[in-house]
Amino acid sequence: MAEILIVEDDNNINAMLREALGRKGYSVTGAYSGTEALLHLRERKFDLIVLDLMLPGLSGEEVLREIRKKTLSPVIVLSAKDELDSKVELLTLGADDYMTKPFAIAELEARIHARLRHPPAAEKTELTYKDLCMNREKKKVTLGDRAVPLTGREYRILELFLEHPEKVYTKNEIYQCAWEDYYMGEDKTINVHISNIRQKIKKAGGGDYIETVWGIGFRLAEE
């Protein structure tokens, strides 16, 4: 049974969502503020989070940043804002989906079902690509039988690539993942870290595992 956390300060909407999702067989917990949501997340793991933006105290954006420090479970954001910039910002911060209020519960249920069909890569203890292997429990990266020693930020960048080997990551996405801060155009910082990862993989006997996609960002090199 999937466990879902509803973060919504409106009592009626919170109760309505808990009842509707409960009827679908989900185990649903309600939180009425960002602080309460983070307390729940410290105590247990949720398979999916539905997050309203307009919360008392901590804003939904702040809560989303904190959620992404703790889990890669899917987050569906609810908001009265329908501007493209708002959607782009939230997806960049780590939201997986976005719904504008008012919304149909049936559509939310369908999106939840779709997200839960594909569990996040964080559930995997090991991430592999070609001869490269990352053991998340031991925080160890190897190429064949040779260790690839990485710094904390280099590790997080490589982990991001290994989670979705076919995805091209922008410098914005890489920076927010590895530095957990807003990207302010620190191209040189990112380029140095990518270069270091490449050199360490080559030193362990590997080839070009990371390729530059000009004008966009970086990805794992294709076969």
Short mmCIF file of N, CA and C in Angstrom, two decimals, residues 18-202:
data_model
loop_
_atom_site.label_atom_id
_atom_site.label_comp_id
_atom_site.label_asym_id
_atom_site.label_seq_id
_atom_site.Cartn_x
_atom_site.Cartn_y
_atom_site.Cartn_z
N ARG A 18 -7.79 13.36 1.40
CA ARG A 18 -7.51 12.16 2.19
C ARG A 18 -8.60 11.13 2.02
N GLU A 19 -9.85 11.58 1.98
CA GLU A 19 -10.97 10.64 1.81
C GLU A 19 -10.95 10.00 0.43
N ALA A 20 -10.75 10.83 -0.61
CA ALA A 20 -10.78 10.33 -1.99
C ALA A 20 -9.63 9.34 -2.23
N LEU A 21 -8.43 9.69 -1.77
CA LEU A 21 -7.28 8.80 -1.99
C LEU A 21 -7.35 7.57 -1.11
N GLY A 22 -7.95 7.73 0.07
CA GLY A 22 -8.15 6.57 0.95
C GLY A 22 -9.06 5.55 0.30
N ARG A 23 -10.08 6.02 -0.41
CA ARG A 23 -10.99 5.10 -1.10
C ARG A 23 -10.28 4.35 -2.22
N LYS A 24 -9.20 4.93 -2.73
CA LYS A 24 -8.43 4.27 -3.80
C LYS A 24 -7.43 3.26 -3.24
N GLY A 25 -7.38 3.14 -1.91
CA GLY A 25 -6.51 2.14 -1.30
C GLY A 25 -5.18 2.66 -0.82
N TYR A 26 -4.97 3.99 -0.87
CA TYR A 26 -3.72 4.56 -0.39
C TYR A 26 -3.79 4.81 1.11
N SER A 27 -2.64 4.78 1.75
CA SER A 27 -2.53 5.19 3.14
C SER A 27 -2.16 6.67 3.13
N VAL A 28 -3.05 7.51 3.65
CA VAL A 28 -2.89 8.96 3.48
C VAL A 28 -2.71 9.66 4.82
N THR A 29 -1.72 10.54 4.89
CA THR A 29 -1.47 11.36 6.07
C THR A 29 -1.63 12.82 5.69
N GLY A 30 -2.28 13.59 6.55
CA GLY A 30 -2.49 15.00 6.27
C GLY A 30 -1.57 15.88 7.11
N ALA A 31 -1.04 16.94 6.48
CA ALA A 31 -0.26 17.95 7.19
C ALA A 31 -0.84 19.31 6.80
N TYR A 32 -0.85 20.25 7.75
CA TYR A 32 -1.51 21.54 7.51
C TYR A 32 -0.54 22.71 7.45
N SER A 33 0.74 22.42 7.51
CA SER A 33 1.78 23.45 7.39
C SER A 33 3.06 22.79 6.92
N GLY A 34 3.99 23.62 6.45
CA GLY A 34 5.26 23.08 6.01
C GLY A 34 6.05 22.46 7.14
N THR A 35 6.00 23.09 8.31
CA THR A 35 6.71 22.56 9.47
C THR A 35 6.19 21.19 9.86
N GLU A 36 4.87 21.04 9.85
CA GLU A 36 4.28 19.74 10.18
C GLU A 36 4.67 18.70 9.14
N ALA A 37 4.69 19.08 7.87
CA ALA A 37 5.08 18.15 6.81
C ALA A 37 6.50 17.64 7.02
N LEU A 38 7.42 18.55 7.34
CA LEU A 38 8.81 18.14 7.54
C LEU A 38 8.98 17.25 8.76
N LEU A 39 8.15 17.46 9.78
CA LEU A 39 8.17 16.57 10.95
C LEU A 39 7.77 15.16 10.55
N HIS A 40 6.72 15.04 9.74
CA HIS A 40 6.29 13.72 9.25
C HIS A 40 7.41 13.06 8.43
N LEU A 41 8.08 13.84 7.60
CA LEU A 41 9.13 13.29 6.75
C LEU A 41 10.34 12.83 7.53
N ARG A 42 10.56 13.43 8.70
CA ARG A 42 11.67 12.97 9.55
C ARG A 42 11.35 11.64 10.21
N GLU A 43 10.06 11.39 10.40
CA GLU A 43 9.64 10.19 11.13
C GLU A 43 9.41 8.98 10.24
N ARG A 44 9.07 9.20 8.97
CA ARG A 44 8.74 8.07 8.09
C ARG A 44 8.94 8.44 6.63
N LYS A 45 8.88 7.43 5.80
CA LYS A 45 9.07 7.61 4.36
C LYS A 45 7.70 7.59 3.67
N PHE A 46 7.52 8.50 2.74
CA PHE A 46 6.29 8.54 1.94
C PHE A 46 6.63 8.24 0.48
N ASP A 47 5.71 7.55 -0.18
CA ASP A 47 5.93 7.19 -1.58
C ASP A 47 5.64 8.35 -2.52
N LEU A 48 4.81 9.30 -2.06
CA LEU A 48 4.46 10.46 -2.89
C LEU A 48 3.96 11.57 -1.98
N ILE A 49 4.21 12.82 -2.40
CA ILE A 49 3.79 13.99 -1.62
C ILE A 49 3.00 14.92 -2.50
N VAL A 50 1.82 15.34 -2.01
CA VAL A 50 1.02 16.37 -2.68
C VAL A 50 1.20 17.64 -1.87
N LEU A 51 1.75 18.68 -2.51
CA LEU A 51 2.17 19.88 -1.79
C LEU A 51 1.48 21.14 -2.31
N ASP A 52 0.72 21.79 -1.43
CA ASP A 52 0.13 23.09 -1.77
C ASP A 52 1.19 24.17 -1.57
N LEU A 53 1.18 25.20 -2.40
CA LEU A 53 2.18 26.26 -2.29
C LEU A 53 1.85 27.29 -1.21
N MET A 54 0.57 27.62 -1.07
CA MET A 54 0.16 28.67 -0.14
C MET A 54 -0.01 28.09 1.25
N LEU A 55 1.09 28.06 2.01
CA LEU A 55 1.09 27.47 3.34
C LEU A 55 1.43 28.52 4.39
N PRO A 56 0.93 28.37 5.61
CA PRO A 56 1.33 29.28 6.68
C PRO A 56 2.76 29.00 7.12
N GLY A 57 3.49 30.03 7.52
CA GLY A 57 4.88 29.83 7.95
C GLY A 57 5.77 29.61 6.75
N LEU A 58 6.40 28.45 6.68
CA LEU A 58 7.26 28.12 5.54
C LEU A 58 6.44 28.09 4.26
N SER A 59 6.96 28.70 3.20
CA SER A 59 6.26 28.67 1.91
C SER A 59 6.40 27.30 1.28
N GLY A 60 5.54 27.04 0.30
CA GLY A 60 5.62 25.77 -0.40
C GLY A 60 6.95 25.58 -1.09
N GLU A 61 7.52 26.68 -1.63
CA GLU A 61 8.83 26.59 -2.29
C GLU A 61 9.92 26.19 -1.30
N GLU A 62 9.87 26.77 -0.09
CA GLU A 62 10.86 26.42 0.93
C GLU A 62 10.71 24.97 1.36
N VAL A 63 9.46 24.53 1.49
CA VAL A 63 9.20 23.14 1.88
C VAL A 63 9.70 22.19 0.80
N LEU A 64 9.50 22.57 -0.46
CA LEU A 64 9.96 21.72 -1.56
C LEU A 64 11.48 21.56 -1.53
N ARG A 65 12.19 22.65 -1.26
CA ARG A 65 13.65 22.55 -1.18
C ARG A 65 14.06 21.59 -0.06
N GLU A 66 13.39 21.68 1.08
CA GLU A 66 13.72 20.80 2.21
C GLU A 66 13.36 19.35 1.90
N ILE A 67 12.24 19.14 1.21
CA ILE A 67 11.84 17.79 0.83
C ILE A 67 12.91 17.15 -0.04
N ARG A 68 13.43 17.92 -0.99
CA ARG A 68 14.43 17.37 -1.92
C ARG A 68 15.76 17.05 -1.23
N LYS A 69 16.00 17.63 -0.07
CA LYS A 69 17.19 17.27 0.69
C LYS A 69 17.02 15.93 1.39
N LYS A 70 15.75 15.51 1.57
CA LYS A 70 15.47 14.31 2.35
C LYS A 70 15.05 13.12 1.50
N THR A 71 14.41 13.36 0.36
CA THR A 71 13.85 12.25 -0.41
C THR A 71 13.70 12.61 -1.88
N LEU A 72 13.70 11.59 -2.73
CA LEU A 72 13.42 11.77 -4.15
C LEU A 72 12.02 11.27 -4.50
N SER A 73 11.19 11.03 -3.48
CA SER A 73 9.81 10.62 -3.74
C SER A 73 9.11 11.68 -4.58
N PRO A 74 8.22 11.28 -5.49
CA PRO A 74 7.55 12.25 -6.36
C PRO A 74 6.78 13.30 -5.57
N VAL A 75 6.84 14.55 -6.05
CA VAL A 75 6.10 15.66 -5.44
C VAL A 75 5.20 16.27 -6.50
N ILE A 76 3.89 16.30 -6.23
CA ILE A 76 2.93 16.97 -7.10
C ILE A 76 2.52 18.26 -6.42
N VAL A 77 2.77 19.39 -7.07
CA VAL A 77 2.50 20.70 -6.48
C VAL A 77 1.09 21.16 -6.89
N LEU A 78 0.39 21.75 -5.92
CA LEU A 78 -0.92 22.37 -6.18
C LEU A 78 -0.75 23.88 -6.00
N SER A 79 -1.25 24.65 -6.95
CA SER A 79 -1.09 26.10 -6.85
C SER A 79 -2.19 26.83 -7.58
N ALA A 80 -2.53 28.02 -7.09
CA ALA A 80 -3.50 28.87 -7.76
C ALA A 80 -2.84 29.63 -8.91
N LYS A 81 -1.50 29.64 -8.93
CA LYS A 81 -0.77 30.34 -9.98
C LYS A 81 -0.70 29.47 -11.24
N ASP A 82 -0.94 30.09 -12.39
CA ASP A 82 -0.91 29.34 -13.64
C ASP A 82 0.14 29.88 -14.60
N GLU A 83 1.00 30.80 -14.10
CA GLU A 83 2.00 31.38 -14.98
C GLU A 83 3.08 30.36 -15.33
N LEU A 84 3.57 30.45 -16.57
CA LEU A 84 4.61 29.52 -17.03
C LEU A 84 5.85 29.63 -16.17
N ASP A 85 6.25 30.85 -15.80
CA ASP A 85 7.46 31.04 -14.99
C ASP A 85 7.36 30.30 -13.66
N SER A 86 6.18 30.33 -13.05
CA SER A 86 5.98 29.64 -11.77
C SER A 86 6.16 28.14 -11.94
N LYS A 87 5.61 27.60 -13.01
CA LYS A 87 5.72 26.16 -13.26
C LYS A 87 7.18 25.77 -13.50
N VAL A 88 7.87 26.55 -14.31
CA VAL A 88 9.27 26.25 -14.62
C VAL A 88 10.11 26.29 -13.35
N GLU A 89 9.89 27.32 -12.51
CA GLU A 89 10.67 27.44 -11.28
C GLU A 89 10.45 26.24 -10.37
N LEU A 90 9.20 25.80 -10.23
CA LEU A 90 8.90 24.68 -9.34
C LEU A 90 9.48 23.37 -9.86
N LEU A 91 9.40 23.16 -11.16
CA LEU A 91 9.98 21.96 -11.74
C LEU A 91 11.50 21.97 -11.58
N THR A 92 12.09 23.15 -11.67
CA THR A 92 13.52 23.29 -11.47
C THR A 92 13.90 23.00 -10.03
N LEU A 93 13.06 23.41 -9.09
CA LEU A 93 13.32 23.17 -7.66
C LEU A 93 13.17 21.71 -7.27
N GLY A 94 12.54 20.91 -8.14
CA GLY A 94 12.44 19.49 -7.84
C GLY A 94 11.05 18.90 -7.86
N ALA A 95 10.04 19.71 -8.20
CA ALA A 95 8.68 19.16 -8.32
C ALA A 95 8.62 18.22 -9.52
N ASP A 96 7.80 17.19 -9.41
CA ASP A 96 7.65 16.23 -10.51
C ASP A 96 6.45 16.54 -11.38
N ASP A 97 5.48 17.25 -10.80
CA ASP A 97 4.26 17.57 -11.55
C ASP A 97 3.64 18.82 -10.93
N TYR A 98 2.70 19.43 -11.65
CA TYR A 98 2.14 20.71 -11.25
C TYR A 98 0.67 20.73 -11.66
N MET A 99 -0.20 21.06 -10.72
CA MET A 99 -1.63 21.20 -11.04
C MET A 99 -2.13 22.54 -10.53
N THR A 100 -2.93 23.19 -11.36
CA THR A 100 -3.46 24.51 -11.01
C THR A 100 -4.84 24.36 -10.37
N LYS A 101 -5.04 25.06 -9.26
CA LYS A 101 -6.35 25.08 -8.62
C LYS A 101 -7.29 26.00 -9.40
N PRO A 102 -8.59 25.66 -9.47
CA PRO A 102 -9.20 24.41 -9.00
C PRO A 102 -8.87 23.26 -9.94
N PHE A 103 -8.88 22.04 -9.40
CA PHE A 103 -8.53 20.87 -10.21
C PHE A 103 -9.54 19.77 -9.97
N ALA A 104 -9.59 18.83 -10.88
CA ALA A 104 -10.48 17.67 -10.74
C ALA A 104 -9.75 16.58 -9.96
N ILE A 105 -10.39 16.04 -8.94
CA ILE A 105 -9.76 14.99 -8.14
C ILE A 105 -9.40 13.79 -9.00
N ALA A 106 -10.25 13.48 -9.98
CA ALA A 106 -9.98 12.34 -10.86
C ALA A 106 -8.66 12.52 -11.60
N GLU A 107 -8.37 13.76 -12.01
CA GLU A 107 -7.10 14.01 -12.70
C GLU A 107 -5.92 13.86 -11.74
N LEU A 108 -6.07 14.37 -10.52
CA LEU A 108 -5.00 14.22 -9.53
C LEU A 108 -4.76 12.74 -9.25
N GLU A 109 -5.83 11.96 -9.10
CA GLU A 109 -5.70 10.52 -8.86
C GLU A 109 -4.94 9.85 -10.00
N ALA A 110 -5.24 10.27 -11.24
CA ALA A 110 -4.58 9.67 -12.41
C ALA A 110 -3.09 10.01 -12.41
N ARG A 111 -2.76 11.25 -12.04
CA ARG A 111 -1.34 11.65 -12.02
C ARG A 111 -0.59 10.93 -10.89
N ILE A 112 -1.25 10.76 -9.76
CA ILE A 112 -0.63 10.01 -8.65
C ILE A 112 -0.36 8.58 -9.08
N HIS A 113 -1.35 7.97 -9.71
CA HIS A 113 -1.20 6.59 -10.16
C HIS A 113 -0.04 6.46 -11.14
N ALA A 114 0.07 7.43 -12.06
CA ALA A 114 1.15 7.39 -13.05
C ALA A 114 2.52 7.52 -12.38
N ARG A 115 2.62 8.40 -11.39
CA ARG A 115 3.91 8.59 -10.70
C ARG A 115 4.29 7.36 -9.89
N LEU A 116 3.34 6.72 -9.28
CA LEU A 116 3.64 5.58 -8.42
C LEU A 116 3.96 4.32 -9.22
N ARG A 117 3.65 4.33 -10.51
CA ARG A 117 4.00 3.17 -11.35
C ARG A 117 5.49 3.11 -11.58
N HIS A 118 6.18 4.25 -11.42
CA HIS A 118 7.62 4.33 -11.69
C HIS A 118 8.32 4.82 -10.44
N PRO A 119 8.70 3.90 -9.52
CA PRO A 119 9.36 4.32 -8.30
C PRO A 119 10.67 5.04 -8.58
N PRO A 120 11.06 6.03 -7.75
CA PRO A 120 12.28 6.80 -7.99
C PRO A 120 13.52 5.95 -7.90
N ALA A 121 14.56 6.38 -8.61
CA ALA A 121 15.80 5.62 -8.63
C ALA A 121 16.46 5.53 -7.27
N ALA A 122 16.04 6.40 -6.34
CA ALA A 122 16.65 6.40 -5.01
C ALA A 122 16.42 5.08 -4.28
N GLU A 123 15.43 4.29 -4.73
CA GLU A 123 15.14 3.01 -4.09
C GLU A 123 16.25 2.01 -4.40
N LYS A 124 17.03 2.25 -5.44
CA LYS A 124 18.08 1.32 -5.82
C LYS A 124 19.32 1.54 -4.95
N THR A 125 19.87 0.44 -4.45
CA THR A 125 21.10 0.53 -3.67
C THR A 125 22.28 0.83 -4.57
N GLU A 126 22.25 0.26 -5.78
CA GLU A 126 23.34 0.45 -6.73
C GLU A 126 22.83 1.07 -8.03
N LEU A 127 23.60 2.00 -8.53
CA LEU A 127 23.34 2.59 -9.84
C LEU A 127 24.52 2.22 -10.74
N THR A 128 24.22 1.74 -11.93
CA THR A 128 25.30 1.32 -12.83
C THR A 128 25.10 1.90 -14.22
N TYR A 129 26.22 2.11 -14.91
CA TYR A 129 26.21 2.54 -16.30
C TYR A 129 27.51 2.07 -16.92
N LYS A 130 27.38 1.20 -17.92
CA LYS A 130 28.55 0.55 -18.51
C LYS A 130 29.33 -0.14 -17.39
N ASP A 131 30.62 0.17 -17.22
CA ASP A 131 31.42 -0.47 -16.17
C ASP A 131 31.45 0.35 -14.88
N LEU A 132 30.70 1.45 -14.86
CA LEU A 132 30.70 2.33 -13.70
C LEU A 132 29.61 1.88 -12.72
N CYS A 133 29.96 1.80 -11.44
CA CYS A 133 29.00 1.34 -10.43
C CYS A 133 29.07 2.27 -9.21
N MET A 134 27.89 2.70 -8.74
CA MET A 134 27.80 3.52 -7.53
C MET A 134 27.01 2.76 -6.48
N ASN A 135 27.65 2.48 -5.34
CA ASN A 135 26.97 1.83 -4.22
C ASN A 135 26.55 2.93 -3.25
N ARG A 136 25.24 3.17 -3.13
CA ARG A 136 24.75 4.29 -2.34
C ARG A 136 24.84 4.04 -0.84
N GLU A 137 24.82 2.80 -0.44
CA GLU A 137 24.94 2.51 0.99
C GLU A 137 26.37 2.78 1.47
N LYS A 138 27.34 2.38 0.66
CA LYS A 138 28.75 2.56 1.03
C LYS A 138 29.31 3.89 0.55
N LYS A 139 28.51 4.64 -0.26
CA LYS A 139 28.97 5.90 -0.84
C LYS A 139 30.29 5.67 -1.60
N LYS A 140 30.30 4.62 -2.41
CA LYS A 140 31.52 4.21 -3.10
C LYS A 140 31.26 4.08 -4.60
N VAL A 141 32.19 4.59 -5.39
CA VAL A 141 32.09 4.49 -6.85
C VAL A 141 33.26 3.68 -7.37
N THR A 142 32.97 2.71 -8.23
CA THR A 142 34.03 1.89 -8.81
C THR A 142 33.86 1.80 -10.32
N LEU A 143 34.97 1.61 -11.00
CA LEU A 143 34.98 1.34 -12.43
C LEU A 143 35.63 -0.02 -12.59
N GLY A 144 34.81 -1.02 -12.86
CA GLY A 144 35.32 -2.39 -12.82
C GLY A 144 35.71 -2.71 -11.39
N ASP A 145 36.97 -3.04 -11.15
CA ASP A 145 37.42 -3.34 -9.78
C ASP A 145 38.26 -2.21 -9.20
N ARG A 146 38.26 -1.04 -9.87
CA ARG A 146 39.07 0.07 -9.41
C ARG A 146 38.20 1.17 -8.81
N ALA A 147 38.61 1.71 -7.66
CA ALA A 147 37.86 2.76 -6.98
C ALA A 147 38.02 4.10 -7.72
N VAL A 148 36.93 4.87 -7.70
CA VAL A 148 36.95 6.23 -8.26
C VAL A 148 36.67 7.18 -7.09
N PRO A 149 37.72 7.77 -6.52
CA PRO A 149 37.53 8.63 -5.34
C PRO A 149 36.94 9.98 -5.73
N LEU A 150 35.77 10.32 -5.15
CA LEU A 150 35.09 11.57 -5.49
C LEU A 150 34.86 12.41 -4.24
N THR A 151 34.82 13.71 -4.43
CA THR A 151 34.41 14.59 -3.34
C THR A 151 32.89 14.49 -3.19
N GLY A 152 32.34 15.08 -2.13
CA GLY A 152 30.91 15.02 -1.90
C GLY A 152 30.10 15.59 -3.06
N ARG A 153 30.52 16.73 -3.59
CA ARG A 153 29.77 17.36 -4.69
C ARG A 153 29.95 16.59 -5.99
N GLU A 154 31.15 16.08 -6.22
CA GLU A 154 31.36 15.26 -7.41
C GLU A 154 30.48 14.02 -7.36
N TYR A 155 30.36 13.43 -6.17
CA TYR A 155 29.52 12.25 -5.99
C TYR A 155 28.06 12.58 -6.32
N ARG A 156 27.56 13.72 -5.81
CA ARG A 156 26.16 14.08 -6.04
C ARG A 156 25.89 14.37 -7.51
N ILE A 157 26.86 14.96 -8.19
CA ILE A 157 26.69 15.22 -9.62
C ILE A 157 26.62 13.91 -10.40
N LEU A 158 27.54 12.99 -10.11
CA LEU A 158 27.54 11.71 -10.81
C LEU A 158 26.29 10.91 -10.48
N GLU A 159 25.84 10.98 -9.24
CA GLU A 159 24.61 10.29 -8.85
C GLU A 159 23.42 10.81 -9.65
N LEU A 160 23.37 12.13 -9.85
CA LEU A 160 22.30 12.73 -10.64
C LEU A 160 22.30 12.16 -12.06
N PHE A 161 23.47 12.07 -12.67
CA PHE A 161 23.56 11.51 -14.02
C PHE A 161 23.13 10.04 -14.06
N LEU A 162 23.58 9.27 -13.07
CA LEU A 162 23.30 7.83 -13.06
C LEU A 162 21.82 7.52 -12.81
N GLU A 163 21.12 8.43 -12.14
CA GLU A 163 19.70 8.20 -11.89
C GLU A 163 18.90 8.16 -13.18
N HIS A 164 19.27 9.00 -14.14
CA HIS A 164 18.57 9.05 -15.43
C HIS A 164 19.63 9.18 -16.53
N PRO A 165 20.21 8.06 -16.94
CA PRO A 165 21.34 8.08 -17.87
C PRO A 165 21.06 8.75 -19.21
N GLU A 166 19.78 8.80 -19.63
CA GLU A 166 19.48 9.36 -20.94
C GLU A 166 19.16 10.86 -20.87
N LYS A 167 19.02 11.40 -19.68
CA LYS A 167 18.61 12.79 -19.52
C LYS A 167 19.79 13.76 -19.67
N VAL A 168 19.53 14.88 -20.32
CA VAL A 168 20.51 15.96 -20.39
C VAL A 168 20.20 16.92 -19.24
N TYR A 169 21.18 17.15 -18.37
CA TYR A 169 20.97 18.03 -17.22
C TYR A 169 21.54 19.41 -17.50
N THR A 170 20.75 20.44 -17.22
CA THR A 170 21.23 21.80 -17.37
C THR A 170 22.16 22.14 -16.22
N LYS A 171 22.95 23.19 -16.39
CA LYS A 171 23.84 23.62 -15.31
C LYS A 171 23.03 24.07 -14.10
N ASN A 172 21.86 24.62 -14.35
CA ASN A 172 20.96 25.01 -13.25
C ASN A 172 20.61 23.80 -12.41
N GLU A 173 20.19 22.70 -13.06
CA GLU A 173 19.81 21.49 -12.34
C GLU A 173 21.00 20.89 -11.58
N ILE A 174 22.14 20.87 -12.23
CA ILE A 174 23.34 20.31 -11.59
C ILE A 174 23.72 21.12 -10.36
N TYR A 175 23.69 22.43 -10.49
CA TYR A 175 24.09 23.29 -9.37
C TYR A 175 23.13 23.15 -8.20
N GLN A 176 21.83 23.14 -8.47
CA GLN A 176 20.87 23.03 -7.38
C GLN A 176 20.95 21.68 -6.68
N CYS A 177 21.32 20.64 -7.42
CA CYS A 177 21.47 19.32 -6.81
C CYS A 177 22.73 19.25 -5.94
N ALA A 178 23.85 19.69 -6.47
CA ALA A 178 25.13 19.51 -5.78
C ALA A 178 25.40 20.57 -4.72
N TRP A 179 24.91 21.79 -4.95
CA TRP A 179 25.17 22.88 -4.00
C TRP A 179 23.94 23.24 -3.17
N GLU A 180 22.77 22.71 -3.57
CA GLU A 180 21.50 22.98 -2.87
C GLU A 180 21.29 24.48 -2.70
N ASP A 181 21.48 25.20 -3.79
CA ASP A 181 21.34 26.65 -3.76
C ASP A 181 20.93 27.12 -5.15
N TYR A 182 20.53 28.38 -5.24
CA TYR A 182 20.16 28.93 -6.53
C TYR A 182 21.37 29.03 -7.44
N TYR A 183 21.16 28.76 -8.71
CA TYR A 183 22.22 28.88 -9.71
C TYR A 183 22.33 30.33 -10.15
N MET A 184 23.51 30.89 -10.02
CA MET A 184 23.73 32.29 -10.36
C MET A 184 24.75 32.42 -11.49
N GLY A 185 24.78 31.42 -12.36
CA GLY A 185 25.68 31.47 -13.50
C GLY A 185 27.10 31.06 -13.21
N GLU A 186 27.28 30.17 -12.21
CA GLU A 186 28.63 29.73 -11.83
C GLU A 186 29.14 28.66 -12.79
N ASP A 187 29.30 29.03 -14.08
CA ASP A 187 29.71 28.07 -15.09
C ASP A 187 31.07 27.45 -14.77
N LYS A 188 32.01 28.29 -14.35
CA LYS A 188 33.37 27.80 -14.10
C LYS A 188 33.37 26.75 -13.00
N THR A 189 32.60 26.98 -11.94
CA THR A 189 32.53 26.02 -10.82
C THR A 189 32.04 24.67 -11.29
N ILE A 190 30.96 24.68 -12.06
CA ILE A 190 30.40 23.42 -12.55
C ILE A 190 31.37 22.75 -13.52
N ASN A 191 31.95 23.52 -14.43
CA ASN A 191 32.88 22.95 -15.42
C ASN A 191 34.07 22.28 -14.74
N VAL A 192 34.59 22.90 -13.68
CA VAL A 192 35.72 22.32 -12.95
C VAL A 192 35.33 20.98 -12.33
N HIS A 193 34.15 20.92 -11.71
CA HIS A 193 33.71 19.66 -11.08
C HIS A 193 33.48 18.57 -12.12
N ILE A 194 32.88 18.91 -13.25
CA ILE A 194 32.67 17.93 -14.32
C ILE A 194 34.02 17.44 -14.84
N SER A 195 34.95 18.36 -15.02
CA SER A 195 36.29 18.00 -15.49
C SER A 195 36.98 17.07 -14.51
N ASN A 196 36.84 17.34 -13.23
CA ASN A 196 37.46 16.48 -12.21
C ASN A 196 36.88 15.06 -12.25
N ILE A 197 35.56 14.98 -12.40
CA ILE A 197 34.93 13.64 -12.48
C ILE A 197 35.46 12.89 -13.69
N ARG A 198 35.53 13.57 -14.83
CA ARG A 198 36.04 12.93 -16.05
C ARG A 198 37.47 12.42 -15.85
N GLN A 199 38.31 13.25 -15.26
CA GLN A 199 39.71 12.87 -15.07
C GLN A 199 39.85 11.69 -14.13
N LYS A 200 39.04 11.65 -13.08
CA LYS A 200 39.12 10.56 -12.11
C LYS A 200 38.64 9.24 -12.71
N ILE A 201 37.62 9.32 -13.56
CA ILE A 201 37.15 8.11 -14.24
C ILE A 201 38.21 7.62 -15.22
N LYS A 202 38.83 8.54 -15.94
CA LYS A 202 39.89 8.15 -16.88
C LYS A 202 41.09 7.57 -16.15
#
